[in-house]
């Protein structure tokens, strides 16, 4: 009878060890669930980004407003009859003047 009890105790102990510390332990399951949540949030962000890109593609294919906006901001183009104004920051002007002055002194 002692051997049966001892055998059952060893089996129970080995099963408990696997449940708490083994490959399919509770800790491992919690870590996998956390990874799943992280991947889900990344997928949601990427899906939102894809929707924005698809909307931009649709605008570029269908309308001229998106093309005009890109031409204005990325290429610096203006429409015929428009006047272009460039506003410089006064701090940038003083930096450029001091750089020009110091480069002329070095010559």
PDB file of N, CA and C in Angstrom:
ATOM      1  N   UNK A   1       0.818  -1.197   0.000  1.00  0.00           N
ATOM      2  CA  UNK A   1       0.000   0.000   0.000  1.00  0.00           C
ATOM      3  C   UNK A   1       0.860   1.259   0.000  1.00  0.00           C
ATOM      4  N   UNK A   2       1.994   1.227   0.701  1.00  0.00           N
ATOM      5  CA  UNK A   2       2.882   2.384   0.721  1.00  0.00           C
ATOM      6  C   UNK A   2       3.442   2.660  -0.674  1.00  0.00           C
ATOM      7  N   UNK A   3       3.697   1.611  -1.439  1.00  0.00           N
ATOM      8  CA  UNK A   3       4.240   1.790  -2.794  1.00  0.00           C
ATOM      9  C   UNK A   3       3.216   2.449  -3.714  1.00  0.00           C
ATOM     10  N   UNK A   4       1.984   2.088  -3.574  1.00  0.00           N
ATOM     11  CA  UNK A   4       0.926   2.688  -4.387  1.00  0.00           C
ATOM     12  C   UNK A   4       0.791   4.170  -4.043  1.00  0.00           C
ATOM     13  N   UNK A   5       0.798   4.486  -2.767  1.00  0.00           N
ATOM     14  CA  UNK A   5       0.687   5.879  -2.337  1.00  0.00           C
ATOM     15  C   UNK A   5       1.901   6.685  -2.785  1.00  0.00           C
ATOM     16  N   UNK A   6       3.067   6.074  -2.661  1.00  0.00           N
ATOM     17  CA  UNK A   6       4.288   6.749  -3.091  1.00  0.00           C
ATOM     18  C   UNK A   6       4.288   6.973  -4.608  1.00  0.00           C
ATOM     19  N   UNK A   7       3.837   5.993  -5.370  1.00  0.00           N
ATOM     20  CA  UNK A   7       3.757   6.114  -6.828  1.00  0.00           C
ATOM     21  C   UNK A   7       2.766   7.212  -7.214  1.00  0.00           C
ATOM     22  N   UNK A   8       1.618   7.223  -6.582  1.00  0.00           N
ATOM     23  CA  UNK A   8       0.620   8.261  -6.851  1.00  0.00           C
ATOM     24  C   UNK A   8       1.154   9.649  -6.485  1.00  0.00           C
ATOM     25  N   UNK A   9       1.891   9.743  -5.404  1.00  0.00           N
ATOM     26  CA  UNK A   9       2.473  11.018  -4.986  1.00  0.00           C
ATOM     27  C   UNK A   9       3.511  11.504  -6.003  1.00  0.00           C
ATOM     28  N   UNK A  10       4.322  10.591  -6.518  1.00  0.00           N
ATOM     29  CA  UNK A  10       5.320  10.960  -7.539  1.00  0.00           C
ATOM     30  C   UNK A  10       4.631  11.407  -8.817  1.00  0.00           C
ATOM     31  N   UNK A  11       3.589  10.713  -9.223  1.00  0.00           N
ATOM     32  CA  UNK A  11       2.838  11.100 -10.436  1.00  0.00           C
ATOM     33  C   UNK A  11       2.184  12.462 -10.236  1.00  0.00           C
ATOM     34  N   UNK A  12       1.581  12.659  -9.102  1.00  0.00           N
ATOM     35  CA  UNK A  12       0.932  13.945  -8.812  1.00  0.00           C
ATOM     36  C   UNK A  12       1.953  15.075  -8.786  1.00  0.00           C
ATOM     37  N   UNK A  13       3.103  14.821  -8.187  1.00  0.00           N
ATOM     38  CA  UNK A  13       4.152  15.835  -8.121  1.00  0.00           C
ATOM     39  C   UNK A  13       4.669  16.185  -9.516  1.00  0.00           C
ATOM     40  N   UNK A  14       4.872  15.171 -10.355  1.00  0.00           N
ATOM     41  CA  UNK A  14       5.371  15.452 -11.711  1.00  0.00           C
ATOM     42  C   UNK A  14       4.338  16.224 -12.532  1.00  0.00           C
ATOM     43  N   UNK A  15       3.061  15.900 -12.343  1.00  0.00           N
ATOM     44  CA  UNK A  15       2.017  16.637 -13.056  1.00  0.00           C
ATOM     45  C   UNK A  15       1.925  18.080 -12.558  1.00  0.00           C
ATOM     46  N   UNK A  16       2.049  18.272 -11.263  1.00  0.00           N
ATOM     47  CA  UNK A  16       2.023  19.616 -10.707  1.00  0.00           C
ATOM     48  C   UNK A  16       3.224  20.430 -11.193  1.00  0.00           C
ATOM     49  N   UNK A  17       4.377  19.787 -11.270  1.00  0.00           N
ATOM     50  CA  UNK A  17       5.577  20.482 -11.762  1.00  0.00           C
ATOM     51  C   UNK A  17       5.368  20.962 -13.192  1.00  0.00           C
ATOM     52  N   UNK A  18       4.815  20.102 -14.037  1.00  0.00           N
ATOM     53  CA  UNK A  18       4.555  20.490 -15.434  1.00  0.00           C
ATOM     54  C   UNK A  18       3.552  21.641 -15.499  1.00  0.00           C
ATOM     55  N   UNK A  19       2.549  21.595 -14.622  1.00  0.00           N
ATOM     56  CA  UNK A  19       1.507  22.620 -14.653  1.00  0.00           C
ATOM     57  C   UNK A  19       2.063  23.983 -14.224  1.00  0.00           C
ATOM     58  N   UNK A  20       2.966  24.025 -13.257  1.00  0.00           N
ATOM     59  CA  UNK A  20       3.465  25.294 -12.740  1.00  0.00           C
ATOM     60  C   UNK A  20       4.764  25.755 -13.393  1.00  0.00           C
ATOM     61  N   UNK A  21       5.620  24.832 -13.806  1.00  0.00           N
ATOM     62  CA  UNK A  21       6.948  25.213 -14.298  1.00  0.00           C
ATOM     63  C   UNK A  21       7.285  24.673 -15.680  1.00  0.00           C
ATOM     64  N   UNK A  22       6.474  23.843 -16.264  1.00  0.00           N
ATOM     65  CA  UNK A  22       6.794  23.196 -17.532  1.00  0.00           C
ATOM     66  C   UNK A  22       6.544  24.088 -18.736  1.00  0.00           C
ATOM     67  N   UNK A  23       6.559  23.445 -19.908  1.00  0.00           N
ATOM     68  CA  UNK A  23       6.415  24.177 -21.169  1.00  0.00           C
ATOM     69  C   UNK A  23       5.017  24.789 -21.311  1.00  0.00           C
ATOM     70  N   UNK A  24       4.004  24.143 -20.807  1.00  0.00           N
ATOM     71  CA  UNK A  24       2.635  24.659 -20.903  1.00  0.00           C
ATOM     72  C   UNK A  24       2.144  25.168 -19.557  1.00  0.00           C
ATOM     73  N   UNK A  25       3.002  25.809 -18.829  1.00  0.00           N
ATOM     74  CA  UNK A  25       2.662  26.265 -17.480  1.00  0.00           C
ATOM     75  C   UNK A  25       1.763  27.491 -17.534  1.00  0.00           C
ATOM     76  N   UNK A  26       1.230  27.815 -16.369  1.00  0.00           N
ATOM     77  CA  UNK A  26       0.371  28.996 -16.272  1.00  0.00           C
ATOM     78  C   UNK A  26       1.143  30.270 -16.632  1.00  0.00           C
ATOM     79  N   UNK A  27       2.383  30.331 -16.200  1.00  0.00           N
ATOM     80  CA  UNK A  27       3.218  31.502 -16.499  1.00  0.00           C
ATOM     81  C   UNK A  27       3.419  31.648 -18.011  1.00  0.00           C
ATOM     82  N   UNK A  28       3.688  30.556 -18.675  1.00  0.00           N
ATOM     83  CA  UNK A  28       3.892  30.581 -20.126  1.00  0.00           C
ATOM     84  C   UNK A  28       2.611  30.993 -20.848  1.00  0.00           C
ATOM     85  N   UNK A  29       1.491  30.522 -20.364  1.00  0.00           N
ATOM     86  CA  UNK A  29       0.201  30.877 -20.978  1.00  0.00           C
ATOM     87  C   UNK A  29      -0.060  32.370 -20.819  1.00  0.00           C
ATOM     88  N   UNK A  30       0.227  32.935 -19.637  1.00  0.00           N
ATOM     89  CA  UNK A  30       0.045  34.380 -19.427  1.00  0.00           C
ATOM     90  C   UNK A  30       0.955  35.196 -20.345  1.00  0.00           C
ATOM     91  N   UNK A  31       2.188  34.735 -20.522  1.00  0.00           N
ATOM     92  CA  UNK A  31       3.104  35.440 -21.420  1.00  0.00           C
ATOM     93  C   UNK A  31       2.607  35.399 -22.860  1.00  0.00           C
ATOM     94  N   UNK A  32       2.088  34.266 -23.277  1.00  0.00           N
ATOM     95  CA  UNK A  32       1.551  34.152 -24.630  1.00  0.00           C
ATOM     96  C   UNK A  32       0.334  35.061 -24.820  1.00  0.00           C
ATOM     97  N   UNK A  33      -0.513  35.147 -23.806  1.00  0.00           N
ATOM     98  CA  UNK A  33      -1.675  36.035 -23.888  1.00  0.00           C
ATOM     99  C   UNK A  33      -1.240  37.490 -23.989  1.00  0.00           C
ATOM    100  N   UNK A  34      -0.201  37.873 -23.261  1.00  0.00           N
ATOM    101  CA  UNK A  34       0.316  39.244 -23.347  1.00  0.00           C
ATOM    102  C   UNK A  34       0.879  39.512 -24.744  1.00  0.00           C
ATOM    103  N   UNK A  35       1.572  38.532 -25.312  1.00  0.00           N
ATOM    104  CA  UNK A  35       2.093  38.695 -26.675  1.00  0.00           C
ATOM    105  C   UNK A  35       0.966  38.837 -27.685  1.00  0.00           C
ATOM    106  N   UNK A  36      -0.107  38.070 -27.483  1.00  0.00           N
ATOM    107  CA  UNK A  36      -1.266  38.157 -28.384  1.00  0.00           C
ATOM    108  C   UNK A  36      -1.864  39.555 -28.337  1.00  0.00           C
ATOM    109  N   UNK A  37      -2.004  40.125 -27.146  1.00  0.00           N
ATOM    110  CA  UNK A  37      -2.559  41.474 -27.006  1.00  0.00           C
ATOM    111  C   UNK A  37      -1.658  42.509 -27.682  1.00  0.00           C
ATOM    112  N   UNK A  38      -0.355  42.338 -27.540  1.00  0.00           N
ATOM    113  CA  UNK A  38       0.585  43.255 -28.175  1.00  0.00           C
ATOM    114  C   UNK A  38       0.467  43.197 -29.693  1.00  0.00           C
ATOM    115  N   UNK A  39       0.384  41.995 -30.232  1.00  0.00           N
ATOM    116  CA  UNK A  39       0.258  41.823 -31.681  1.00  0.00           C
ATOM    117  C   UNK A  39      -1.079  42.383 -32.168  1.00  0.00           C
ATOM    118  N   UNK A  40      -2.138  42.195 -31.384  1.00  0.00           N
ATOM    119  CA  UNK A  40      -3.443  42.749 -31.767  1.00  0.00           C
ATOM    120  C   UNK A  40      -3.402  44.269 -31.832  1.00  0.00           C
ATOM    121  N   UNK A  41      -2.756  44.898 -30.858  1.00  0.00           N
ATOM    122  CA  UNK A  41      -2.684  46.361 -30.877  1.00  0.00           C
ATOM    123  C   UNK A  41      -1.831  46.845 -32.051  1.00  0.00           C
ATOM    124  N   UNK A  42      -0.736  46.147 -32.348  1.00  0.00           N
ATOM    125  CA  UNK A  42       0.082  46.515 -33.516  1.00  0.00           C
ATOM    126  C   UNK A  42      -0.717  46.351 -34.797  1.00  0.00           C
ATOM    127  N   UNK A  43      -1.490  45.280 -34.891  1.00  0.00           N
ATOM    128  CA  UNK A  43      -2.317  45.059 -36.079  1.00  0.00           C
ATOM    129  C   UNK A  43      -3.368  46.153 -36.241  1.00  0.00           C
ATOM    130  N   UNK A  44      -3.938  46.599 -35.136  1.00  0.00           N
ATOM    131  CA  UNK A  44      -4.934  47.668 -35.208  1.00  0.00           C
ATOM    132  C   UNK A  44      -4.297  48.961 -35.712  1.00  0.00           C
ATOM    133  N   UNK A  45      -3.086  49.269 -35.228  1.00  0.00           N
ATOM    134  CA  UNK A  45      -2.389  50.470 -35.698  1.00  0.00           C
ATOM    135  C   UNK A  45      -2.064  50.362 -37.186  1.00  0.00           C
ATOM    136  N   UNK A  46      -1.609  49.200 -37.604  1.00  0.00           N
ATOM    137  CA  UNK A  46      -1.277  49.010 -39.020  1.00  0.00           C
ATOM    138  C   UNK A  46      -2.523  49.055 -39.894  1.00  0.00           C
ATOM    139  N   UNK A  47      -3.639  48.532 -39.402  1.00  0.00           N
ATOM    140  CA  UNK A  47      -4.877  48.594 -40.161  1.00  0.00           C
ATOM    141  C   UNK A  47      -5.322  50.044 -40.337  1.00  0.00           C
ATOM    142  N   UNK A  48      -5.183  50.854 -39.299  1.00  0.00           N
ATOM    143  CA  UNK A  48      -5.527  52.274 -39.396  1.00  0.00           C
ATOM    144  C   UNK A  48      -4.625  52.968 -40.409  1.00  0.00           C
ATOM    145  N   UNK A  49      -3.326  52.661 -40.359  1.00  0.00           N
ATOM    146  CA  UNK A  49      -2.389  53.245 -41.318  1.00  0.00           C
ATOM    147  C   UNK A  49      -2.737  52.828 -42.742  1.00  0.00           C
ATOM    148  N   UNK A  50      -3.118  51.572 -42.930  1.00  0.00           N
ATOM    149  CA  UNK A  50      -3.510  51.101 -44.258  1.00  0.00           C
ATOM    150  C   UNK A  50      -4.753  51.828 -44.763  1.00  0.00           C
ATOM    151  N   UNK A  51      -5.705  52.076 -43.868  1.00  0.00           N
ATOM    152  CA  UNK A  51      -6.907  52.804 -44.267  1.00  0.00           C
ATOM    153  C   UNK A  51      -6.568  54.222 -44.709  1.00  0.00           C
ATOM    154  N   UNK A  52      -5.642  54.869 -43.990  1.00  0.00           N
ATOM    155  CA  UNK A  52      -5.235  56.229 -44.375  1.00  0.00           C
ATOM    156  C   UNK A  52      -4.553  56.218 -45.740  1.00  0.00           C
ATOM    157  N   UNK A  53      -3.703  55.233 -45.974  1.00  0.00           N
ATOM    158  CA  UNK A  53      -2.997  55.144 -47.257  1.00  0.00           C
ATOM    159  C   UNK A  53      -3.987  54.878 -48.377  1.00  0.00           C
ATOM    160  N   UNK A  54      -4.958  53.980 -48.147  1.00  0.00           N
ATOM    161  CA  UNK A  54      -5.965  53.707 -49.166  1.00  0.00           C
ATOM    162  C   UNK A  54      -6.804  54.946 -49.478  1.00  0.00           C
ATOM    163  N   UNK A  55      -7.130  55.718 -48.451  1.00  0.00           N
ATOM    164  CA  UNK A  55      -7.888  56.953 -48.670  1.00  0.00           C
ATOM    165  C   UNK A  55      -7.063  57.946 -49.479  1.00  0.00           C
ATOM    166  N   UNK A  56      -5.771  58.028 -49.195  1.00  0.00           N
ATOM    167  CA  UNK A  56      -4.900  58.933 -49.948  1.00  0.00           C
ATOM    168  C   UNK A  56      -4.783  58.480 -51.401  1.00  0.00           C
ATOM    169  N   UNK A  57      -4.671  57.184 -51.624  1.00  0.00           N
ATOM    170  CA  UNK A  57      -4.611  56.654 -52.994  1.00  0.00           C
ATOM    171  C   UNK A  57      -5.891  56.981 -53.734  1.00  0.00           C
ATOM    172  N   UNK A  58      -7.023  56.803 -53.049  1.00  0.00           N
ATOM    173  CA  UNK A  58      -8.310  57.121 -53.674  1.00  0.00           C
ATOM    174  C   UNK A  58      -8.382  58.604 -54.044  1.00  0.00           C
ATOM    175  N   UNK A  59      -7.933  59.469 -53.139  1.00  0.00           N
ATOM    176  CA  UNK A  59      -7.938  60.904 -53.421  1.00  0.00           C
ATOM    177  C   UNK A  59      -7.034  61.239 -54.603  1.00  0.00           C
ATOM    178  N   UNK A  60      -5.882  60.618 -54.664  1.00  0.00           N
ATOM    179  CA  UNK A  60      -4.958  60.904 -55.766  1.00  0.00           C
ATOM    180  C   UNK A  60      -5.510  60.419 -57.105  1.00  0.00           C
ATOM    181  N   UNK A  61      -6.232  59.310 -57.081  1.00  0.00           N
ATOM    182  CA  UNK A  61      -6.796  58.783 -58.333  1.00  0.00           C
ATOM    183  C   UNK A  61      -8.024  59.556 -58.784  1.00  0.00           C
ATOM    184  N   UNK A  62      -8.873  59.933 -57.842  1.00  0.00           N
ATOM    185  CA  UNK A  62     -10.178  60.505 -58.195  1.00  0.00           C
ATOM    186  C   UNK A  62     -10.179  62.030 -58.254  1.00  0.00           C
ATOM    187  N   UNK A  63      -9.532  62.668 -57.319  1.00  0.00           N
ATOM    188  CA  UNK A  63      -9.646  64.118 -57.240  1.00  0.00           C
ATOM    189  C   UNK A  63      -8.342  64.807 -57.590  1.00  0.00           C
ATOM    190  N   UNK A  64      -8.466  66.084 -57.881  1.00  0.00           N
ATOM    191  CA  UNK A  64      -7.277  66.875 -58.193  1.00  0.00           C
ATOM    192  C   UNK A  64      -6.781  67.657 -56.979  1.00  0.00           C
ATOM    193  N   UNK A  65      -7.583  67.714 -55.930  1.00  0.00           N
ATOM    194  CA  UNK A  65      -7.197  68.475 -54.741  1.00  0.00           C
ATOM    195  C   UNK A  65      -5.950  67.897 -54.083  1.00  0.00           C
ATOM    196  N   UNK A  66      -5.888  66.585 -53.983  1.00  0.00           N
ATOM    197  CA  UNK A  66      -4.732  65.954 -53.333  1.00  0.00           C
ATOM    198  C   UNK A  66      -3.470  66.166 -54.164  1.00  0.00           C
ATOM    199  N   UNK A  67      -3.606  66.073 -55.467  1.00  0.00           N
ATOM    200  CA  UNK A  67      -2.444  66.287 -56.347  1.00  0.00           C
ATOM    201  C   UNK A  67      -1.972  67.725 -56.243  1.00  0.00           C
ATOM    202  N   UNK A  68      -2.910  68.654 -56.224  1.00  0.00           N
ATOM    203  CA  UNK A  68      -2.561  70.072 -56.116  1.00  0.00           C
ATOM    204  C   UNK A  68      -1.874  70.349 -54.772  1.00  0.00           C
ATOM    205  N   UNK A  69      -2.387  69.762 -53.715  1.00  0.00           N
ATOM    206  CA  UNK A  69      -1.792  69.966 -52.389  1.00  0.00           C
ATOM    207  C   UNK A  69      -0.362  69.443 -52.346  1.00  0.00           C
ATOM    208  N   UNK A  70      -0.136  68.269 -52.910  1.00  0.00           N
ATOM    209  CA  UNK A  70       1.231  67.731 -52.949  1.00  0.00           C
ATOM    210  C   UNK A  70       2.151  68.613 -53.785  1.00  0.00           C
ATOM    211  N   UNK A  71       1.667  69.104 -54.902  1.00  0.00           N
ATOM    212  CA  UNK A  71       2.486  69.967 -55.746  1.00  0.00           C
ATOM    213  C   UNK A  71       2.853  71.252 -55.011  1.00  0.00           C
ATOM    214  N   UNK A  72       1.938  71.771 -54.227  1.00  0.00           N
ATOM    215  CA  UNK A  72       2.206  73.012 -53.498  1.00  0.00           C
ATOM    216  C   UNK A  72       3.231  72.804 -52.378  1.00  0.00           C
ATOM    217  N   UNK A  73       3.008  71.790 -51.559  1.00  0.00           N
ATOM    218  CA  UNK A  73       3.838  71.630 -50.366  1.00  0.00           C
ATOM    219  C   UNK A  73       5.152  70.903 -50.626  1.00  0.00           C
ATOM    220  N   UNK A  74       5.142  69.915 -51.487  1.00  0.00           N
ATOM    221  CA  UNK A  74       6.365  69.149 -51.700  1.00  0.00           C
ATOM    222  C   UNK A  74       7.230  69.735 -52.807  1.00  0.00           C
ATOM    223  N   UNK A  75       6.613  70.323 -53.813  1.00  0.00           N
ATOM    224  CA  UNK A  75       7.380  70.844 -54.939  1.00  0.00           C
ATOM    225  C   UNK A  75       7.458  72.358 -54.969  1.00  0.00           C
ATOM    226  N   UNK A  76       6.673  73.032 -54.120  1.00  0.00           N
ATOM    227  CA  UNK A  76       6.717  74.487 -54.044  1.00  0.00           C
ATOM    228  C   UNK A  76       6.067  75.171 -55.238  1.00  0.00           C
ATOM    229  N   UNK A  77       5.134  74.530 -55.897  1.00  0.00           N
ATOM    230  CA  UNK A  77       4.479  75.111 -57.073  1.00  0.00           C
ATOM    231  C   UNK A  77       3.359  76.051 -56.641  1.00  0.00           C
ATOM    232  N   UNK A  78       3.052  77.011 -57.511  1.00  0.00           N
ATOM    233  CA  UNK A  78       1.945  77.934 -57.264  1.00  0.00           C
ATOM    234  C   UNK A  78       1.105  78.002 -58.529  1.00  0.00           C
ATOM    235  N   UNK A  79      -0.145  78.413 -58.366  1.00  0.00           N
ATOM    236  CA  UNK A  79      -1.046  78.545 -59.509  1.00  0.00           C
ATOM    237  C   UNK A  79      -0.735  79.827 -60.264  1.00  0.00           C
ATOM    238  N   UNK A  80      -1.190  79.860 -61.478  1.00  0.00           N
ATOM    239  CA  UNK A  80      -1.012  81.053 -62.281  1.00  0.00           C
ATOM    240  C   UNK A  80      -1.876  82.174 -61.697  1.00  0.00           C
ATOM    241  N   UNK A  81      -1.290  83.330 -61.530  1.00  0.00           N
ATOM    242  CA  UNK A  81      -1.997  84.469 -60.970  1.00  0.00           C
ATOM    243  C   UNK A  81      -1.876  84.580 -59.455  1.00  0.00           C
ATOM    244  N   UNK A  82      -1.296  83.612 -58.792  1.00  0.00           N
ATOM    245  CA  UNK A  82      -1.104  83.681 -57.355  1.00  0.00           C
ATOM    246  C   UNK A  82       0.210  84.377 -57.040  1.00  0.00           C
ATOM    247  N   UNK A  83       0.284  84.922 -55.842  1.00  0.00           N
ATOM    248  CA  UNK A  83       1.512  85.558 -55.387  1.00  0.00           C
ATOM    249  C   UNK A  83       2.083  84.716 -54.252  1.00  0.00           C
ATOM    250  N   UNK A  84       3.362  84.446 -54.329  1.00  0.00           N
ATOM    251  CA  UNK A  84       4.035  83.611 -53.334  1.00  0.00           C
ATOM    252  C   UNK A  84       4.729  84.502 -52.318  1.00  0.00           C
ATOM    253  N   UNK A  85       4.433  84.285 -51.046  1.00  0.00           N
ATOM    254  CA  UNK A  85       5.075  85.017 -49.965  1.00  0.00           C
ATOM    255  C   UNK A  85       5.879  84.036 -49.135  1.00  0.00           C
ATOM    256  N   UNK A  86       7.109  84.397 -48.815  1.00  0.00           N
ATOM    257  CA  UNK A  86       7.943  83.569 -47.958  1.00  0.00           C
ATOM    258  C   UNK A  86       8.259  84.365 -46.705  1.00  0.00           C
ATOM    259  N   UNK A  87       7.888  83.825 -45.565  1.00  0.00           N
ATOM    260  CA  UNK A  87       8.084  84.509 -44.295  1.00  0.00           C
ATOM    261  C   UNK A  87       9.235  83.824 -43.578  1.00  0.00           C
ATOM    262  N   UNK A  88      10.278  84.602 -43.307  1.00  0.00           N
ATOM    263  CA  UNK A  88      11.446  84.066 -42.623  1.00  0.00           C
ATOM    264  C   UNK A  88      11.393  84.433 -41.159  1.00  0.00           C
ATOM    265  N   UNK A  89      11.892  83.558 -40.346  1.00  0.00           N
ATOM    266  CA  UNK A  89      11.981  83.798 -38.915  1.00  0.00           C
ATOM    267  C   UNK A  89      13.154  84.737 -38.669  1.00  0.00           C
ATOM    268  N   UNK A  90      12.979  85.742 -37.826  1.00  0.00           N
ATOM    269  CA  UNK A  90      14.043  86.713 -37.584  1.00  0.00           C
ATOM    270  C   UNK A  90      15.260  86.056 -36.951  1.00  0.00           C
ATOM    271  N   UNK A  91      15.064  85.021 -36.166  1.00  0.00           N
ATOM    272  CA  UNK A  91      16.191  84.320 -35.554  1.00  0.00           C
ATOM    273  C   UNK A  91      17.030  83.632 -36.629  1.00  0.00           C
ATOM    274  N   UNK A  92      16.387  83.077 -37.645  1.00  0.00           N
ATOM    275  CA  UNK A  92      17.119  82.427 -38.725  1.00  0.00           C
ATOM    276  C   UNK A  92      17.923  83.452 -39.522  1.00  0.00           C
ATOM    277  N   UNK A  93      17.354  84.655 -39.722  1.00  0.00           N
ATOM    278  CA  UNK A  93      18.072  85.708 -40.449  1.00  0.00           C
ATOM    279  C   UNK A  93      19.347  86.087 -39.717  1.00  0.00           C
ATOM    280  N   UNK A  94      19.247  86.252 -38.405  1.00  0.00           N
ATOM    281  CA  UNK A  94      20.428  86.662 -37.643  1.00  0.00           C
ATOM    282  C   UNK A  94      21.477  85.553 -37.636  1.00  0.00           C
ATOM    283  N   UNK A  95      21.051  84.304 -37.606  1.00  0.00           N
ATOM    284  CA  UNK A  95      21.997  83.186 -37.663  1.00  0.00           C
ATOM    285  C   UNK A  95      22.714  83.164 -39.007  1.00  0.00           C
ATOM    286  N   UNK A  96      21.961  83.359 -40.074  1.00  0.00           N
ATOM    287  CA  UNK A  96      22.568  83.348 -41.410  1.00  0.00           C
ATOM    288  C   UNK A  96      23.547  84.501 -41.569  1.00  0.00           C
ATOM    289  N   UNK A  97      23.186  85.674 -41.044  1.00  0.00           N
ATOM    290  CA  UNK A  97      24.081  86.829 -41.153  1.00  0.00           C
ATOM    291  C   UNK A  97      25.353  86.598 -40.361  1.00  0.00           C
ATOM    292  N   UNK A  98      25.234  86.002 -39.173  1.00  0.00           N
ATOM    293  CA  UNK A  98      26.430  85.756 -38.366  1.00  0.00           C
ATOM    294  C   UNK A  98      27.307  84.691 -39.025  1.00  0.00           C
ATOM    295  N   UNK A  99      26.721  83.725 -39.673  1.00  0.00           N
ATOM    296  CA  UNK A  99      27.500  82.711 -40.385  1.00  0.00           C
ATOM    297  C   UNK A  99      28.229  83.328 -41.573  1.00  0.00           C
ATOM    298  N   UNK A 100      27.543  84.202 -42.300  1.00  0.00           N
ATOM    299  CA  UNK A 100      28.172  84.837 -43.458  1.00  0.00           C
ATOM    300  C   UNK A 100      29.301  85.749 -43.009  1.00  0.00           C
ATOM    301  N   UNK A 101      29.093  86.460 -41.914  1.00  0.00           N
ATOM    302  CA  UNK A 101      30.119  87.363 -41.403  1.00  0.00           C
ATOM    303  C   UNK A 101      31.353  86.592 -40.931  1.00  0.00           C
ATOM    304  N   UNK A 102      31.131  85.471 -40.258  1.00  0.00           N
ATOM    305  CA  UNK A 102      32.276  84.707 -39.752  1.00  0.00           C
ATOM    306  C   UNK A 102      33.020  84.005 -40.886  1.00  0.00           C
ATOM    307  N   UNK A 103      32.308  83.622 -41.936  1.00  0.00           N
ATOM    308  CA  UNK A 103      32.990  82.964 -43.056  1.00  0.00           C
ATOM    309  C   UNK A 103      33.813  83.995 -43.850  1.00  0.00           C
ATOM    310  N   UNK A 104      33.346  85.257 -43.908  1.00  0.00           N
ATOM    311  CA  UNK A 104      34.100  86.283 -44.613  1.00  0.00           C
ATOM    312  C   UNK A 104      35.344  86.687 -43.807  1.00  0.00           C
ATOM    313  N   UNK A 105      35.252  86.651 -42.464  1.00  0.00           N
ATOM    314  CA  UNK A 105      36.397  86.998 -41.625  1.00  0.00           C
ATOM    315  C   UNK A 105      37.490  85.949 -41.751  1.00  0.00           C
ATOM    316  N   UNK A 106      37.124  84.706 -41.962  1.00  0.00           N
ATOM    317  CA  UNK A 106      38.105  83.632 -42.044  1.00  0.00           C
ATOM    318  C   UNK A 106      38.896  83.706 -43.344  1.00  0.00           C
ATOM    319  N   UNK A 107      38.378  84.317 -44.353  1.00  0.00           N
ATOM    320  CA  UNK A 107      39.063  84.390 -45.648  1.00  0.00           C
ATOM    321  C   UNK A 107      40.138  85.371 -45.570  1.00  0.00           C
TER     322      UNK A 107
END
